[in-house]
PDB file of C-alpha atoms in Angstrom:
ATOM      1  CA  MET A   1     109.712  81.098 102.847  1.00  0.00           C
ATOM      2  CA  ALA A   2     111.745  81.510  99.861  1.00  0.00           C
ATOM      3  CA  MET A   3     109.863  84.514  98.573  1.00  0.00           C
ATOM      4  CA  TRP A   4     109.939  86.431 101.954  1.00  0.00           C
ATOM      5  CA  ASP A   5     113.921  85.101 101.378  1.00  0.00           C
ATOM      6  CA  ARG A   6     114.147  87.044  98.210  1.00  0.00           C
ATOM      7  CA  ILE A   7     112.115  90.081  98.824  1.00  0.00           C
ATOM      8  CA  LYS A   8     114.024  90.097 102.149  1.00  0.00           C
ATOM      9  CA  GLU A   9     117.067  90.299  99.908  1.00  0.00           C
ATOM     10  CA  GLN A  10     115.958  92.947  97.423  1.00  0.00           C
ATOM     11  CA  ALA A  11     115.501  95.196 100.649  1.00  0.00           C
ATOM     12  CA  LYS A  12     118.135  94.552 101.694  1.00  0.00           C
ATOM     13  CA  GLY A  13     120.062  95.244  97.964  1.00  0.00           C
ATOM     14  CA  LEU A  14     118.339  98.433  98.094  1.00  0.00           C
ATOM     15  CA  GLN A  15     119.507  99.565 101.276  1.00  0.00           C
ATOM     16  CA  GLN A  16     123.181  98.845 100.515  1.00  0.00           C
ATOM     17  CA  GLN A  17     122.911 100.472  97.882  1.00  0.00           C
ATOM     18  CA  SER A  18     121.225 103.415  99.596  1.00  0.00           C
ATOM     19  CA  GLN A  19     124.046 103.659 101.898  1.00  0.00           C
ATOM     20  CA  GLY A  20     126.655 102.863  99.210  1.00  0.00           C
ATOM     21  CA  ALA A  21     125.364 105.744  96.909  1.00  0.00           C
ATOM     22  CA  GLY A  22     125.157 108.829  99.778  1.00  0.00           C
ATOM     23  CA  HIS A  23     121.399 110.124 100.672  1.00  0.00           C
ATOM     24  CA  THR A  24     120.475 112.823  98.234  1.00  0.00           C
ATOM     25  CA  SER A  25     117.623 113.934  97.423  1.00  0.00           C
ATOM     26  CA  GLY A  26     116.161 115.582  94.594  1.00  0.00           C
ATOM     27  CA  GLY A  27     114.874 118.712  96.778  1.00  0.00           C
ATOM     28  CA  THR A  28     112.057 119.239  99.328  1.00  0.00           C
ATOM     29  CA  ALA A  29     109.346 117.064  98.445  1.00  0.00           C
ATOM     30  CA  GLY A  30     105.745 119.150  99.907  1.00  0.00           C
ATOM     31  CA  GLY A  31     108.018 122.353 101.562  1.00  0.00           C
ATOM     32  CA  ARG A  32     109.532 120.133 104.171  1.00  0.00           C
ATOM     33  CA  GLN A  33     113.294 120.248 104.820  1.00  0.00           C
ATOM     34  CA  PRO A  34     116.007 119.010 103.457  1.00  0.00           C
ATOM     35  CA  GLY A  35     118.092 116.543 105.513  1.00  0.00           C
ATOM     36  CA  ALA A  36     114.453 115.805 107.220  1.00  0.00           C
ATOM     37  CA  GLY A  37     113.803 112.206 107.497  1.00  0.00           C
ATOM     38  CA  ALA A  38     114.356 109.272 105.217  1.00  0.00           C
ATOM     39  CA  SER A  39     116.318 110.075 102.132  1.00  0.00           C
ATOM     40  CA  GLY A  40     113.685 110.047  98.931  1.00  0.00           C
ATOM     41  CA  GLY A  41     115.680 108.330  96.337  1.00  0.00           C
ATOM     42  CA  SER A  42     116.435 104.974  98.268  1.00  0.00           C
ATOM     43  CA  LYS A  43     113.279 104.837 100.306  1.00  0.00           C
ATOM     44  CA  GLU A  44     111.002 105.462  96.779  1.00  0.00           C
ATOM     45  CA  LYS A  45     112.574 102.687  95.099  1.00  0.00           C
ATOM     46  CA  LEU A  46     112.244 100.484  99.007  1.00  0.00           C
ATOM     47  CA  VAL A  47     107.825 101.844  98.541  1.00  0.00           C
ATOM     48  CA  GLY A  48     107.987 100.430  94.732  1.00  0.00           C
ATOM     49  CA  LEU A  49     109.710  97.111  95.926  1.00  0.00           C
ATOM     50  CA  PHE A  50     106.754  97.247  98.638  1.00  0.00           C
ATOM     51  CA  LYS A  51     103.670  97.876  96.434  1.00  0.00           C
ATOM     52  CA  SER A  52     105.225  95.571  93.462  1.00  0.00           C
ATOM     53  CA  GLN A  53     105.491  92.706  96.390  1.00  0.00           C
ATOM     54  CA  LEU A  54     102.442  93.429  97.517  1.00  0.00           C
ATOM     55  CA  GLY A  55     100.376  93.313  93.956  1.00  0.00           C
ATOM     56  CA  SER A  56     102.017  90.002  93.368  1.00  0.00           C
ATOM     57  CA  LEU A  57      99.970  88.341  96.647  1.00  0.00           C
ATOM     58  CA  LYS A  58      97.149  90.363  96.073  1.00  0.00           C
ATOM     59  CA  THR A  59      94.988  87.242  95.533  1.00  0.00           C
ATOM     60  CA  GLU A  60      96.284  85.468  99.190  1.00  0.00           C
ATOM     61  CA  LEU A  61      95.518  88.937 100.933  1.00  0.00           C
ATOM     62  CA  LYS A  62      92.151  88.495 101.330  1.00  0.00           C
ATOM     63  CA  SER A  63      91.400  88.132 105.338  1.00  0.00           C
ATOM     64  CA  GLY A  64      89.977  90.017 107.865  1.00  0.00           C
ATOM     65  CA  ALA A  65      92.894  90.277 109.881  1.00  0.00           C
ATOM     66  CA  TYR A  66      94.496  91.768 106.911  1.00  0.00           C
ATOM     67  CA  ARG A  67      91.760  94.223 106.274  1.00  0.00           C
ATOM     68  CA  ASP A  68      91.976  95.342 109.996  1.00  0.00           C
ATOM     69  CA  ALA A  69      95.553  95.336 110.416  1.00  0.00           C
ATOM     70  CA  SER A  70      96.122  97.021 107.748  1.00  0.00           C
ATOM     71  CA  MET A  71      93.727  99.506 108.509  1.00  0.00           C
ATOM     72  CA  ALA A  72      95.242 100.237 111.898  1.00  0.00           C
ATOM     73  CA  MET A  73      98.680 100.840 109.783  1.00  0.00           C
ATOM     74  CA  CYS A  74      97.504 103.368 108.143  1.00  0.00           C
ATOM     75  CA  ALA A  75      95.311 105.273 110.757  1.00  0.00           C
ATOM     76  CA  LEU A  76      98.903 105.160 112.750  1.00  0.00           C
ATOM     77  CA  VAL A  77     100.921 106.369 109.629  1.00  0.00           C
ATOM     78  CA  ALA A  78      97.796 108.794 109.760  1.00  0.00           C
ATOM     79  CA  ALA A  79      98.091 110.067 113.184  1.00  0.00           C
ATOM     80  CA  ALA A  80     102.402 109.867 113.448  1.00  0.00           C
ATOM     81  CA  ASP A  81     102.395 113.059 114.293  1.00  0.00           C
ATOM     82  CA  GLY A  82      99.817 113.853 116.365  1.00  0.00           C
ATOM     83  CA  SER A  83      97.461 114.873 114.482  1.00  0.00           C
ATOM     84  CA  VAL A  84      95.140 114.010 111.953  1.00  0.00           C
ATOM     85  CA  ASP A  85      93.141 117.296 109.663  1.00  0.00           C
ATOM     86  CA  ALA A  86      90.009 116.560 107.442  1.00  0.00           C
ATOM     87  CA  ALA A  87      92.168 117.069 104.592  1.00  0.00           C
ATOM     88  CA  GLU A  88      94.985 114.618 105.737  1.00  0.00           C
ATOM     89  CA  ARG A  89      92.289 112.077 106.573  1.00  0.00           C
ATOM     90  CA  GLN A  90      91.406 112.212 102.777  1.00  0.00           C
ATOM     91  CA  HIS A  91      94.348 111.744 101.391  1.00  0.00           C
ATOM     92  CA  VAL A  92      95.479 109.082 103.562  1.00  0.00           C
ATOM     93  CA  GLU A  93      91.618 107.456 102.540  1.00  0.00           C
ATOM     94  CA  ASN A  94      92.146 107.928  99.532  1.00  0.00           C
ATOM     95  CA  LEU A  95      95.588 106.314  98.833  1.00  0.00           C
ATOM     96  CA  ILE A  96      93.590 103.141 100.879  1.00  0.00           C
ATOM     97  CA  LEU A  97      91.131 102.691  98.294  1.00  0.00           C
ATOM     98  CA  GLN A  98      93.775 103.673  95.061  1.00  0.00           C
ATOM     99  CA  ASN A  99      95.684 100.707  96.565  1.00  0.00           C
ATOM    100  CA  ASP A 100      95.398  97.775  94.071  1.00  0.00           C
ATOM    101  CA  VAL A 101      95.837  94.862  96.667  1.00  0.00           C
ATOM    102  CA  LEU A 102      92.993  96.836  99.727  1.00  0.00           C
ATOM    103  CA  ARG A 103      90.462  96.589  96.253  1.00  0.00           C
ATOM    104  CA  ASN A 104      89.971  93.008  97.504  1.00  0.00           C
ATOM    105  CA  PHE A 105      87.274  95.105 100.565  1.00  0.00           C
ATOM    106  CA  PRO A 106      84.704  96.817  99.776  1.00  0.00           C
ATOM    107  CA  PRO A 107      85.599 100.100 100.011  1.00  0.00           C
ATOM    108  CA  GLU A 108      82.806 100.852 102.840  1.00  0.00           C
ATOM    109  CA  GLN A 109      84.820  98.568 105.073  1.00  0.00           C
ATOM    110  CA  LEU A 110      87.953  99.734 105.029  1.00  0.00           C
ATOM    111  CA  ARG A 111      86.294 103.328 104.931  1.00  0.00           C
ATOM    112  CA  GLN A 112      84.631 102.663 108.550  1.00  0.00           C
ATOM    113  CA  ARG A 113      87.829 100.458 110.354  1.00  0.00           C
ATOM    114  CA  PHE A 114      90.867 103.213 109.295  1.00  0.00           C
ATOM    115  CA  ASN A 115      87.890 105.840 109.949  1.00  0.00           C
ATOM    116  CA  LYS A 116      87.894 104.563 113.670  1.00  0.00           C
ATOM    117  CA  HIS A 117      90.712 104.191 114.178  1.00  0.00           C
ATOM    118  CA  VAL A 118      92.050 107.006 113.716  1.00  0.00           C
ATOM    119  CA  ASP A 119      88.771 108.982 115.274  1.00  0.00           C
ATOM    120  CA  GLN A 120      90.317 107.263 118.401  1.00  0.00           C
ATOM    121  CA  LEU A 121      93.864 107.775 117.882  1.00  0.00           C
ATOM    122  CA  MET A 122      92.471 111.724 117.668  1.00  0.00           C
ATOM    123  CA  PHE A 123      90.144 111.577 121.182  1.00  0.00           C
ATOM    124  CA  ASP A 124      92.990 109.420 123.147  1.00  0.00           C
ATOM    125  CA  PHE A 125      96.064 109.095 121.489  1.00  0.00           C
ATOM    126  CA  PRO A 126      97.671 106.850 124.038  1.00  0.00           C
ATOM    127  CA  GLN A 127      95.096 104.827 123.816  1.00  0.00           C
ATOM    128  CA  GLY A 128      93.895 104.953 120.444  1.00  0.00           C
ATOM    129  CA  ARG A 129      97.812 103.726 119.002  1.00  0.00           C
ATOM    130  CA  ALA A 130      97.509 100.808 121.790  1.00  0.00           C
ATOM    131  CA  ASP A 131      94.664  99.700 120.601  1.00  0.00           C
ATOM    132  CA  ALA A 132      95.597 100.177 116.950  1.00  0.00           C
ATOM    133  CA  LEU A 133      98.715  98.263 117.387  1.00  0.00           C
ATOM    134  CA  GLN A 134      96.755  95.734 119.247  1.00  0.00           C
ATOM    135  CA  GLU A 135      95.372  95.161 115.698  1.00  0.00           C
ATOM    136  CA  ILE A 136      98.516  95.283 113.812  1.00  0.00           C
ATOM    137  CA  THR A 137      99.821  92.505 116.108  1.00  0.00           C
ATOM    138  CA  LYS A 138      96.611  90.118 115.316  1.00  0.00           C
ATOM    139  CA  ALA A 139      98.232  89.626 111.868  1.00  0.00           C
ATOM    140  CA  ALA A 140     101.275  87.909 113.241  1.00  0.00           C
ATOM    141  CA  LYS A 141      99.398  84.387 112.805  1.00  0.00           C
ATOM    142  CA  LYS A 142     100.385  84.518 108.958  1.00  0.00           C
ATOM    143  CA  PRO A 143     104.014  85.964 108.423  1.00  0.00           C
ATOM    144  CA  VAL A 144     102.916  86.724 104.608  1.00  0.00           C
ATOM    145  CA  GLU A 145     100.229  89.183 105.964  1.00  0.00           C
ATOM    146  CA  ALA A 146     102.737  90.612 108.926  1.00  0.00           C
ATOM    147  CA  LYS A 147     104.913  91.420 106.729  1.00  0.00           C
ATOM    148  CA  ALA A 148     102.243  93.006 103.540  1.00  0.00           C
ATOM    149  CA  VAL A 149     100.434  94.868 107.245  1.00  0.00           C
ATOM    150  CA  VAL A 150     104.100  97.019 107.508  1.00  0.00           C
ATOM    151  CA  GLN A 151     104.842  96.811 103.690  1.00  0.00           C
ATOM    152  CA  THR A 152     101.208  98.668 103.428  1.00  0.00           C
ATOM    153  CA  GLY A 153     101.888 101.479 105.979  1.00  0.00           C
ATOM    154  CA  PHE A 154     105.461 101.701 103.932  1.00  0.00           C
ATOM    155  CA  VAL A 155     103.308 102.177 100.470  1.00  0.00           C
ATOM    156  CA  ILE A 156     101.057 104.558 102.791  1.00  0.00           C
ATOM    157  CA  ALA A 157     103.782 106.500 104.257  1.00  0.00           C
ATOM    158  CA  GLY A 158     105.825 107.066 101.535  1.00  0.00           C
ATOM    159  CA  ALA A 159     103.672 108.366  98.530  1.00  0.00           C
ATOM    160  CA  ASP A 160     104.663 111.623  98.550  1.00  0.00           C
ATOM    161  CA  GLY A 161     108.041 110.203  97.836  1.00  0.00           C
ATOM    162  CA  TYR A 162     109.176 111.241 101.711  1.00  0.00           C
ATOM    163  CA  ILE A 163     108.958 109.555 104.505  1.00  0.00           C
ATOM    164  CA  ALA A 164     109.385 111.465 107.726  1.00  0.00           C
ATOM    165  CA  PRO A 165     110.521 109.957 111.037  1.00  0.00           C
ATOM    166  CA  ALA A 166     107.445 109.961 113.040  1.00  0.00           C
ATOM    167  CA  GLU A 167     106.274 107.377 110.406  1.00  0.00           C
ATOM    168  CA  ALA A 168     109.325 105.830 110.390  1.00  0.00           C
ATOM    169  CA  GLN A 169     108.545 105.808 114.046  1.00  0.00           C
ATOM    170  CA  VAL A 170     105.334 104.264 113.941  1.00  0.00           C
ATOM    171  CA  LEU A 171     106.293 101.353 111.273  1.00  0.00           C
ATOM    172  CA  ARG A 172     109.755 100.352 113.716  1.00  0.00           C
ATOM    173  CA  GLU A 173     106.485  99.802 116.477  1.00  0.00           C
ATOM    174  CA  ALA A 174     104.508  97.682 113.978  1.00  0.00           C
ATOM    175  CA  CYS A 175     107.709  95.915 112.837  1.00  0.00           C
ATOM    176  CA  THR A 176     108.208  95.232 116.833  1.00  0.00           C
ATOM    177  CA  ALA A 177     104.795  94.167 117.312  1.00  0.00           C
ATOM    178  CA  LEU A 178     104.742  91.638 114.868  1.00  0.00           C
ATOM    179  CA  GLY A 179     108.212  90.243 115.597  1.00  0.00           C
ATOM    180  CA  PHE A 180     110.033  91.366 112.853  1.00  0.00           C
ATOM    181  CA  SER A 181     113.542  93.445 113.220  1.00  0.00           C
ATOM    182  CA  PRO A 182     112.641  97.157 111.208  1.00  0.00           C
ATOM    183  CA  GLN A 183     116.251  96.760 109.395  1.00  0.00           C
ATOM    184  CA  GLU A 184     114.466  93.948 107.381  1.00  0.00           C
ATOM    185  CA  PHE A 185     112.247  97.074 105.363  1.00  0.00           C
ATOM    186  CA  GLY A 186     115.331  98.846 105.327  1.00  0.00           C
ATOM    187  CA  LEU A 187     114.062 101.124 108.297  1.00  0.00           C
TER     188      LEU A 187
END
């Protein structure tokens, strides 16, 4: 538990630092409007912190529950705006396969689970969302894995240096489903 307390303190420090320094971003990323969504600099630091923390837990994150919940989380992030085109699906799939921690699992298992959730979300978004959140909730039994699922979602959402409001909302919902305060993750 002491490790998670340190992580929480680091995240809180980054959040306070970003609030004190003002919310300026170095321009628009990917054609997004300035000021839309989360601030670039502070969220980029938080994503980097989460990526580092996940890397340090790589040997502990080998369970099927973490794998399945993470793929549901990635699908929710990809579909946060209500649609996932072929290019976005491929982009998120590549991020998943390049993720150091997710390399604990065979790529085909990751692809299959991610695509299953994306397909469900695109066929019937409310039901697909409920199914994905149910899968995410299964990780709540192990706090280390549960936090790692949210962090994985955060890393995927912030891979482009920006977390869209719809992505932040999905991350908040996952936090709630897992029994965490979204503020623990800077949301």
